[in-house]
Amino acid sequence: MARGLLNVSWVLRLLCVLQMVETVSGARAPSSGSHISSQFPASGVSQTSVVDCREVCGLNASDRCAFVRTNPDCRSDGGYLDYLEGIFCHFPARLLPLAITLYAFWLVYLFLILGVTAAKFFCPNLSAISTTLKLSHNVAVSFWSSSGTPEGGPEGVRAWEMGDGSWPGQPGAPALRPLDMSLHGVTFLAFGNGAPDIFSALVAFSDPRTAGLAFGALFGAGVLVTTVVAGGIAILRPFTAASRPFLRDIIFYMAAVLLIFTALYRGRVTLAWALGYLGFYMFYVVTVVLCTWIYQWQRRRSLVCSMPATPEILSDSEEERVSSNTNSYDYGEEYRPLLLYPETTAQILVQALNPLDYRKWRTKPVYWRVLKVFKLPVEFLLLLTVPVMDPDKEDRNWKRPLNCLHLVISPLFLTLTLQSGAYGVYEIGGLFPIWAVVMIAGTALAAVTFFATSNSEPPRFHWLFAFLGFLTSALWINAAATEVVNILRSLGVVFRLSNTVLGLTLLAWGNSIGDVFSDFTLARQGYPRMAFSACFGGIIFNVLVGVGLGCLLQISRAHMEVKLEPDGLLVWILAGTLGLSLVCSLVLVPLQCFQLSRVYGCCLLLLYLTFLVVALLTEFGVIHLKTV
């Protein structure tokens, strides 16, 4: 338990680092002489009335550009591009459909950037940090779901379910530590998997005009995961759910939704409430650790008193997976050179910057190749700017020329990313820009590192690259999330849609598409219980930390409280539907003895479709409250 509480303290420190990064990126640039405008004013502070930016579409085409440029409600506080000005000032009115189409493609590409950055750079560096800080997690498991369940193949699944600390078929492999891994799953990897949702919520909370996006995305993703994903898993492969983890996660999630619902009803979030959201998630983490520890203790006690166990009977799907893994041949051996020779520095750099694996390219289907073509530019830029440390490799992913290049490019990228580059162009004493100072210092450090290290052996301080990669990938995600929020707000202005409906549809779908595909893939491979457990563990983190940390950042900027102004009836329908889906699962699943059938899955899908229809009808005014 002491080890578990120590791990929790490190999670809090990482959250504090992200809070400082977001606070700095959201602050005014040093060159600005104006003060920070009130984002969420406390009650009693008068505000200058402005015209709703969505009224621009009702004006003549010749007046729209001036309206967008002069109306304060149309201005964006962050981001690199002004999308509203681009639509109404740089595109003629007759080419508005073309502008919307281009924005839609750019939005999809931004979601792709979020997914690639989180999966290949943010999560690996976060895992490397946990290893550096001596937080035990098994190196043989490929990755862990947000609920702390292993996803490393059939051997890992059975080892976890046995809970005896063994790793079948892997002599000499490290022993499983379910207690540390549960904590690792609900803290570090939950944070890594939910990074796009969290950063999108932080960016949306930074502006009162887009706060509805945060609630719409967090609640919309919750409805999507608990209905479409959970129902799809049950349809693909009916199974029996694990009773205790299911009840624990769904009860905590219902409590989290109730807390957020209370904040919406009160119309404000104070410092105590913001800290309460974060504290409640810490309580959830401690509960997971305690439950795992109690299960381990009971398991050891039962094994001492029981007879020798009989061999475990595998399911058909697991037997097929085991046989295929046993009889498979590692064709990668054929591509290894017969004569090994040391690579030159130039070869190491070129190979490290190559995001394409030619052997994998030959074996993958056409749709994978098309998607890979779109990913290549993003992956190349990420490889160039974000270092990745891998403790599981013998060389810990040490690439001397590329890592030395990272010492120049990564700090420069950090400087040019804060406040959309405003800090980078600020001149010290009116003479020397900050970006030049950073580049000179980085070049000197890179030169010293290059001549003091070798290509074959990583240096002692290589672990620092994990922290540098963590910060750089975090700002990549933050920059992409800022652009996503700005595009969605621009689309809301053009189509006269509220931020809530954009959040519960486009933003929620974009941030959850990776979870949908991964969970469905697990279900098709024969692990529906694992996929189903992931539906509830991760979204608890997203809701509590997304709202709690987002409001805490605003309160830290000299605001007494955060005022919440829900977009009418739609927010209550969203929160009510999420609560209804959780109550239905809490009641119906135990009544079915935790056996989830295809009928249950179809009911969940029908619930989501009904919710979507009601939400859209409410948005377009078909369903509304009668005014007295």
mmCIF file of C-alpha atoms in Angstrom, residues 168-447:
data_model
loop_
_atom_site.group_PDB
_atom_site.id
_atom_site.type_symbol
_atom_site.label_atom_id
_atom_site.label_comp_id
_atom_site.label_asym_id
_atom_site.label_seq_id
_atom_site.Cartn_x
_atom_site.Cartn_y
_atom_site.Cartn_z
ATOM 1 C CA PRO A 168 3.191 -19.007 -18.902
ATOM 2 C CA GLY A 169 5.526 -20.116 -21.635
ATOM 3 C CA GLN A 170 8.109 -17.424 -20.931
ATOM 4 C CA PRO A 171 10.947 -18.860 -18.830
ATOM 5 C CA GLY A 172 12.983 -16.248 -17.095
ATOM 6 C CA ALA A 173 10.454 -13.510 -17.748
ATOM 7 C CA PRO A 174 9.664 -11.129 -14.910
ATOM 8 C CA ALA A 175 6.801 -12.016 -12.614
ATOM 9 C CA LEU A 176 3.464 -10.292 -12.944
ATOM 10 C CA ARG A 177 2.631 -7.712 -10.308
ATOM 11 C CA PRO A 178 -1.151 -7.203 -10.521
ATOM 12 C CA LEU A 179 -1.173 -4.640 -7.719
ATOM 13 C CA ASP A 180 1.383 -2.377 -9.391
ATOM 14 C CA MET A 181 -0.151 -2.994 -12.813
ATOM 15 C CA SER A 182 -3.659 -2.045 -11.708
ATOM 16 C CA LEU A 183 -2.263 1.189 -10.350
ATOM 17 C CA HIS A 184 -0.249 1.688 -13.530
ATOM 18 C CA GLY A 185 -3.378 1.132 -15.610
ATOM 19 C CA VAL A 186 -5.651 3.557 -13.783
ATOM 20 C CA THR A 187 -3.002 6.297 -13.505
ATOM 21 C CA PHE A 188 -0.232 6.516 -16.102
ATOM 22 C CA LEU A 189 -1.804 4.593 -18.975
ATOM 23 C CA ALA A 190 -5.272 5.988 -18.292
ATOM 24 C CA PHE A 191 -3.663 9.414 -18.527
ATOM 25 C CA GLY A 192 -1.894 8.446 -21.752
ATOM 26 C CA ASN A 193 -4.955 6.898 -23.387
ATOM 27 C CA GLY A 194 -7.162 9.839 -22.389
ATOM 28 C CA ALA A 195 -4.683 12.540 -23.407
ATOM 29 C CA PRO A 196 -6.694 13.789 -26.430
ATOM 30 C CA ASP A 197 -9.878 14.022 -24.344
ATOM 31 C CA ILE A 198 -8.116 15.748 -21.449
ATOM 32 C CA PHE A 199 -6.296 18.313 -23.561
ATOM 33 C CA SER A 200 -9.414 19.026 -25.619
ATOM 34 C CA ALA A 201 -11.308 19.650 -22.380
ATOM 35 C CA LEU A 202 -8.555 21.915 -21.016
ATOM 36 C CA VAL A 203 -8.526 23.981 -24.204
ATOM 37 C CA ALA A 204 -12.328 24.189 -24.282
ATOM 38 C CA PHE A 205 -12.527 25.270 -20.620
ATOM 39 C CA SER A 206 -10.030 28.082 -21.305
ATOM 40 C CA ASP A 207 -12.765 30.092 -23.063
ATOM 41 C CA PRO A 208 -16.340 30.510 -21.787
ATOM 42 C CA ARG A 209 -17.626 30.420 -25.379
ATOM 43 C CA THR A 210 -16.294 26.876 -25.879
ATOM 44 C CA ALA A 211 -16.914 25.424 -22.420
ATOM 45 C CA GLY A 212 -19.947 23.632 -23.843
ATOM 46 C CA LEU A 213 -17.588 21.685 -26.094
ATOM 47 C CA ALA A 214 -15.902 20.204 -23.028
ATOM 48 C CA PHE A 215 -19.127 19.013 -21.425
ATOM 49 C CA GLY A 216 -20.481 17.822 -24.751
ATOM 50 C CA ALA A 217 -17.308 15.880 -25.555
ATOM 51 C CA LEU A 218 -16.837 14.316 -22.107
ATOM 52 C CA PHE A 219 -20.482 13.358 -21.649
ATOM 53 C CA GLY A 220 -20.912 12.486 -25.335
ATOM 54 C CA ALA A 221 -17.897 10.171 -25.232
ATOM 55 C CA GLY A 222 -19.314 8.589 -22.081
ATOM 56 C CA VAL A 223 -22.644 7.887 -23.767
ATOM 57 C CA LEU A 224 -20.878 6.583 -26.872
ATOM 58 C CA VAL A 225 -18.581 4.223 -24.978
ATOM 59 C CA THR A 226 -21.191 2.883 -22.554
ATOM 60 C CA THR A 227 -23.742 2.227 -25.313
ATOM 61 C CA VAL A 228 -22.184 1.804 -28.772
ATOM 62 C CA VAL A 229 -18.873 0.282 -27.675
ATOM 63 C CA ALA A 230 -20.282 -1.879 -24.888
ATOM 64 C CA GLY A 231 -23.231 -2.935 -27.040
ATOM 65 C CA GLY A 232 -21.008 -3.665 -30.035
ATOM 66 C CA ILE A 233 -18.788 -5.905 -27.899
ATOM 67 C CA ALA A 234 -21.802 -7.874 -26.710
ATOM 68 C CA ILE A 235 -23.055 -8.241 -30.303
ATOM 69 C CA LEU A 236 -19.679 -9.342 -31.662
ATOM 70 C CA ARG A 237 -19.065 -11.923 -28.929
ATOM 71 C CA PRO A 238 -21.511 -12.531 -26.062
ATOM 72 C CA PHE A 239 -19.698 -13.156 -22.790
ATOM 73 C CA THR A 240 -19.924 -13.150 -19.005
ATOM 74 C CA ALA A 241 -18.662 -9.937 -17.413
ATOM 75 C CA ALA A 242 -16.411 -9.852 -14.358
ATOM 76 C CA SER A 243 -18.854 -8.960 -11.597
ATOM 77 C CA ARG A 244 -16.752 -7.115 -9.035
ATOM 78 C CA PRO A 245 -14.728 -4.864 -11.385
ATOM 79 C CA PHE A 246 -17.891 -4.065 -13.361
ATOM 80 C CA LEU A 247 -19.876 -3.046 -10.294
ATOM 81 C CA ARG A 248 -16.963 -1.047 -8.886
ATOM 82 C CA ASP A 249 -16.325 0.921 -12.091
ATOM 83 C CA ILE A 250 -19.955 1.622 -12.932
ATOM 84 C CA ILE A 251 -20.755 2.810 -9.402
ATOM 85 C CA PHE A 252 -17.776 5.166 -9.416
ATOM 86 C CA TYR A 253 -18.712 6.438 -12.861
ATOM 87 C CA MET A 254 -22.299 7.076 -11.745
ATOM 88 C CA ALA A 255 -20.977 9.020 -8.758
ATOM 89 C CA ALA A 256 -18.696 11.051 -11.058
ATOM 90 C CA VAL A 257 -21.586 11.889 -13.389
ATOM 91 C CA LEU A 258 -23.697 12.890 -10.378
ATOM 92 C CA LEU A 259 -20.962 15.273 -9.208
ATOM 93 C CA ILE A 260 -20.720 16.910 -12.630
ATOM 94 C CA PHE A 261 -24.505 17.073 -12.872
ATOM 95 C CA THR A 262 -24.592 18.853 -9.496
ATOM 96 C CA ALA A 263 -22.037 21.396 -10.706
ATOM 97 C CA LEU A 264 -24.145 22.090 -13.794
ATOM 98 C CA TYR A 265 -27.239 22.527 -11.628
ATOM 99 C CA ARG A 266 -25.402 24.921 -9.297
ATOM 100 C CA GLY A 267 -24.022 26.829 -12.281
ATOM 101 C CA ARG A 268 -20.540 27.232 -10.871
ATOM 102 C CA VAL A 269 -17.456 25.302 -9.767
ATOM 103 C CA THR A 270 -15.475 26.544 -6.789
ATOM 104 C CA LEU A 271 -11.929 25.629 -5.794
ATOM 105 C CA ALA A 272 -13.228 23.058 -3.320
ATOM 106 C CA TRP A 273 -15.324 21.352 -5.990
ATOM 107 C CA ALA A 274 -12.467 21.311 -8.516
ATOM 108 C CA LEU A 275 -10.142 19.742 -5.955
ATOM 109 C CA GLY A 276 -12.961 17.398 -4.990
ATOM 110 C CA TYR A 277 -13.157 16.008 -8.537
ATOM 111 C CA LEU A 278 -9.435 15.274 -8.548
ATOM 112 C CA GLY A 279 -9.589 13.880 -5.025
ATOM 113 C CA PHE A 280 -12.467 11.606 -5.963
ATOM 114 C CA TYR A 281 -10.399 10.117 -8.772
ATOM 115 C CA MET A 282 -7.532 9.540 -6.341
ATOM 116 C CA PHE A 283 -10.044 7.759 -4.110
ATOM 117 C CA TYR A 284 -10.979 5.591 -7.093
ATOM 118 C CA VAL A 285 -7.297 4.750 -7.661
ATOM 119 C CA VAL A 286 -6.862 3.789 -3.999
ATOM 120 C CA THR A 287 -10.001 1.650 -4.220
ATOM 121 C CA VAL A 288 -8.637 -0.197 -7.260
ATOM 122 C CA VAL A 289 -5.376 -0.835 -5.412
ATOM 123 C CA LEU A 290 -7.192 -2.080 -2.306
ATOM 124 C CA CYS A 291 -9.495 -4.357 -4.305
ATOM 125 C CA THR A 292 -6.538 -5.841 -6.163
ATOM 126 C CA TRP A 293 -4.590 -6.340 -2.934
ATOM 127 C CA ILE A 294 -7.574 -8.046 -1.258
ATOM 128 C CA TYR A 295 -8.054 -10.278 -4.293
ATOM 129 C CA GLN A 296 -4.395 -11.264 -4.228
ATOM 130 C CA TRP A 297 -4.546 -12.030 -0.517
ATOM 131 C CA GLN A 298 -7.656 -14.186 -0.933
ATOM 132 C CA ARG A 299 -6.103 -15.911 -3.913
ATOM 133 C CA ARG A 300 -2.932 -16.813 -2.047
ATOM 134 C CA ARG A 301 -4.944 -18.012 0.939
ATOM 135 C CA SER A 302 -7.166 -20.223 -1.225
ATOM 136 C CA LEU A 303 -4.176 -21.671 -3.084
ATOM 137 C CA VAL A 304 -2.548 -22.706 0.200
ATOM 138 C CA CYS A 305 -5.635 -24.582 1.352
ATOM 139 C CA SER A 306 -6.684 -26.051 -1.987
ATOM 140 C CA MET A 307 -5.633 -29.195 -3.779
ATOM 141 C CA PRO A 308 -3.300 -29.060 -6.809
ATOM 142 C CA ALA A 309 -5.100 -27.252 -9.575
ATOM 143 C CA THR A 310 -6.257 -29.072 -12.685
ATOM 144 C CA PRO A 311 -5.044 -27.870 -16.063
ATOM 145 C CA GLU A 312 -7.000 -24.909 -17.319
ATOM 146 C CA ILE A 313 -9.369 -25.585 -20.204
ATOM 147 C CA LEU A 314 -8.954 -23.007 -22.938
ATOM 148 C CA SER A 315 -11.661 -21.702 -25.173
ATOM 149 C CA ASP A 316 -11.628 -22.453 -28.890
ATOM 150 C CA SER A 317 -10.435 -18.972 -29.785
ATOM 151 C CA GLU A 318 -7.627 -19.101 -27.242
ATOM 152 C CA GLU A 319 -6.525 -22.547 -28.454
ATOM 153 C CA GLU A 320 -6.391 -21.231 -32.012
ATOM 154 C CA ARG A 321 -4.339 -18.238 -30.885
ATOM 155 C CA VAL A 322 -1.944 -20.421 -28.884
ATOM 156 C CA SER A 323 -1.497 -22.904 -31.723
ATOM 157 C CA SER A 324 -0.942 -20.142 -34.239
ATOM 158 C CA ASN A 325 1.599 -18.474 -31.973
ATOM 159 C CA THR A 326 3.363 -21.771 -31.276
ATOM 160 C CA ASN A 327 3.600 -22.868 -34.897
ATOM 161 C CA SER A 328 4.341 -19.465 -36.346
ATOM 162 C CA TYR A 329 7.742 -18.810 -37.857
ATOM 163 C CA ASP A 330 9.620 -15.595 -37.329
ATOM 164 C CA TYR A 331 10.201 -14.517 -40.892
ATOM 165 C CA GLY A 332 12.100 -11.510 -39.611
ATOM 166 C CA GLU A 333 15.134 -13.757 -39.228
ATOM 167 C CA GLU A 334 15.394 -13.965 -43.016
ATOM 168 C CA TYR A 335 15.919 -10.217 -43.279
ATOM 169 C CA ARG A 336 18.825 -10.088 -40.854
ATOM 170 C CA PRO A 337 22.218 -9.690 -42.517
ATOM 171 C CA LEU A 338 24.637 -12.596 -42.365
ATOM 172 C CA LEU A 339 27.580 -10.327 -41.602
ATOM 173 C CA LEU A 340 26.981 -7.680 -38.953
ATOM 174 C CA TYR A 341 28.830 -4.416 -39.350
ATOM 175 C CA PRO A 342 28.594 -1.173 -37.360
ATOM 176 C CA GLU A 343 26.279 1.428 -38.855
ATOM 177 C CA THR A 344 27.584 4.870 -39.573
ATOM 178 C CA THR A 345 26.158 7.959 -37.901
ATOM 179 C CA ALA A 346 24.432 9.017 -41.114
ATOM 180 C CA GLN A 347 22.819 5.577 -41.533
ATOM 181 C CA ILE A 348 21.559 5.656 -37.942
ATOM 182 C CA LEU A 349 20.017 9.082 -38.503
ATOM 183 C CA VAL A 350 18.313 8.120 -41.762
ATOM 184 C CA GLN A 351 16.972 4.879 -40.318
ATOM 185 C CA ALA A 352 15.723 6.601 -37.145
ATOM 186 C CA LEU A 353 13.844 9.231 -39.163
ATOM 187 C CA ASN A 354 12.197 6.663 -41.436
ATOM 188 C CA PRO A 355 8.596 6.092 -40.244
ATOM 189 C CA LEU A 356 7.921 3.319 -42.777
ATOM 190 C CA ASP A 357 8.606 -0.370 -42.175
ATOM 191 C CA TYR A 358 8.954 -1.869 -45.657
ATOM 192 C CA ARG A 359 8.416 -5.452 -44.482
ATOM 193 C CA LYS A 360 5.153 -4.498 -42.797
ATOM 194 C CA TRP A 361 4.151 -2.483 -45.861
ATOM 195 C CA ARG A 362 4.284 -5.603 -48.064
ATOM 196 C CA THR A 363 2.020 -7.650 -45.804
ATOM 197 C CA LYS A 364 -0.629 -5.050 -44.937
ATOM 198 C CA PRO A 365 -3.919 -4.546 -46.846
ATOM 199 C CA VAL A 366 -4.649 -1.585 -49.113
ATOM 200 C CA TYR A 367 -6.654 0.454 -46.587
ATOM 201 C CA TRP A 368 -3.759 0.257 -44.111
ATOM 202 C CA ARG A 369 -1.351 1.524 -46.765
ATOM 203 C CA VAL A 370 -3.621 4.434 -47.670
ATOM 204 C CA LEU A 371 -3.902 5.453 -44.009
ATOM 205 C CA LYS A 372 -0.152 5.061 -43.590
ATOM 206 C CA VAL A 373 0.483 7.463 -46.470
ATOM 207 C CA PHE A 374 -1.489 10.140 -44.603
ATOM 208 C CA LYS A 375 0.352 9.341 -41.374
ATOM 209 C CA LEU A 376 3.853 9.561 -42.849
ATOM 210 C CA PRO A 377 4.253 13.385 -42.760
ATOM 211 C CA VAL A 378 2.987 13.556 -39.171
ATOM 212 C CA GLU A 379 5.124 10.634 -38.009
ATOM 213 C CA PHE A 380 8.213 12.148 -39.657
ATOM 214 C CA LEU A 381 7.704 15.493 -37.905
ATOM 215 C CA LEU A 382 7.061 13.737 -34.607
ATOM 216 C CA LEU A 383 10.203 11.623 -34.977
ATOM 217 C CA LEU A 384 12.138 14.806 -35.709
ATOM 218 C CA THR A 385 10.807 16.739 -32.692
ATOM 219 C CA VAL A 386 9.870 14.163 -30.017
ATOM 220 C CA PRO A 387 12.434 11.803 -28.470
ATOM 221 C CA VAL A 388 11.119 8.405 -27.372
ATOM 222 C CA MET A 389 12.861 6.297 -24.731
ATOM 223 C CA ASP A 390 12.061 2.576 -24.648
ATOM 224 C CA PRO A 391 13.352 0.812 -21.493
ATOM 225 C CA ASP A 392 12.389 -2.569 -22.955
ATOM 226 C CA LYS A 393 15.006 -2.338 -25.713
ATOM 227 C CA GLU A 394 18.612 -3.183 -25.111
ATOM 228 C CA ASP A 395 19.788 0.226 -26.317
ATOM 229 C CA ARG A 396 16.705 1.959 -24.801
ATOM 230 C CA ASN A 397 16.059 3.432 -28.262
ATOM 231 C CA TRP A 398 19.255 5.486 -28.096
ATOM 232 C CA LYS A 399 19.981 7.031 -31.503
ATOM 233 C CA ARG A 400 22.919 9.351 -30.951
ATOM 234 C CA PRO A 401 22.585 11.618 -34.031
ATOM 235 C CA LEU A 402 18.803 11.926 -33.723
ATOM 236 C CA ASN A 403 18.824 12.408 -29.949
ATOM 237 C CA CYS A 404 21.467 15.125 -30.288
ATOM 238 C CA LEU A 405 19.260 16.741 -32.933
ATOM 239 C CA HIS A 406 16.362 16.526 -30.455
ATOM 240 C CA LEU A 407 18.349 18.654 -28.008
ATOM 241 C CA VAL A 408 18.139 21.482 -30.555
ATOM 242 C CA ILE A 409 14.727 20.957 -32.118
ATOM 243 C CA SER A 410 12.625 19.901 -29.097
ATOM 244 C CA PRO A 411 13.362 22.983 -26.913
ATOM 245 C CA LEU A 412 12.885 25.169 -29.997
ATOM 246 C CA PHE A 413 9.526 23.493 -30.654
ATOM 247 C CA LEU A 414 8.506 24.012 -27.018
ATOM 248 C CA THR A 415 9.362 27.698 -27.275
ATOM 249 C CA LEU A 416 7.480 28.208 -30.534
ATOM 250 C CA THR A 417 4.429 26.267 -29.307
ATOM 251 C CA LEU A 418 3.751 28.176 -26.073
ATOM 252 C CA GLN A 419 0.974 30.708 -26.662
ATOM 253 C CA SER A 420 1.031 29.830 -30.379
ATOM 254 C CA GLY A 421 4.591 31.108 -30.773
ATOM 255 C CA ALA A 422 4.183 34.454 -28.996
ATOM 256 C CA TYR A 423 6.886 33.591 -26.461
ATOM 257 C CA GLY A 424 9.315 32.463 -29.154
ATOM 258 C CA VAL A 425 9.326 35.769 -31.026
ATOM 259 C CA TYR A 426 9.576 37.890 -27.864
ATOM 260 C CA GLU A 427 12.837 39.842 -27.903
ATOM 261 C CA ILE A 428 14.995 40.136 -24.809
ATOM 262 C CA GLY A 429 15.751 43.826 -24.329
ATOM 263 C CA GLY A 430 14.247 44.472 -27.728
ATOM 264 C CA LEU A 431 17.308 42.985 -29.438
ATOM 265 C CA PHE A 432 17.576 39.212 -29.234
ATOM 266 C CA PRO A 433 14.592 36.849 -29.705
ATOM 267 C CA ILE A 434 14.025 34.024 -27.246
ATOM 268 C CA TRP A 435 13.981 31.378 -29.951
ATOM 269 C CA ALA A 436 17.540 32.296 -30.955
ATOM 270 C CA VAL A 437 18.749 31.971 -27.355
ATOM 271 C CA VAL A 438 17.101 28.570 -27.062
ATOM 272 C CA MET A 439 18.580 27.397 -30.353
ATOM 273 C CA ILE A 440 22.118 28.493 -29.409
ATOM 274 C CA ALA A 441 21.902 26.814 -26.002
ATOM 275 C CA GLY A 442 20.451 23.650 -27.532
ATOM 276 C CA THR A 443 23.162 23.536 -30.201
ATOM 277 C CA ALA A 444 25.901 23.834 -27.598
ATOM 278 C CA LEU A 445 24.338 21.086 -25.475
ATOM 279 C CA ALA A 446 23.884 18.854 -28.534
ATOM 280 C CA ALA A 447 27.526 19.303 -29.534
#
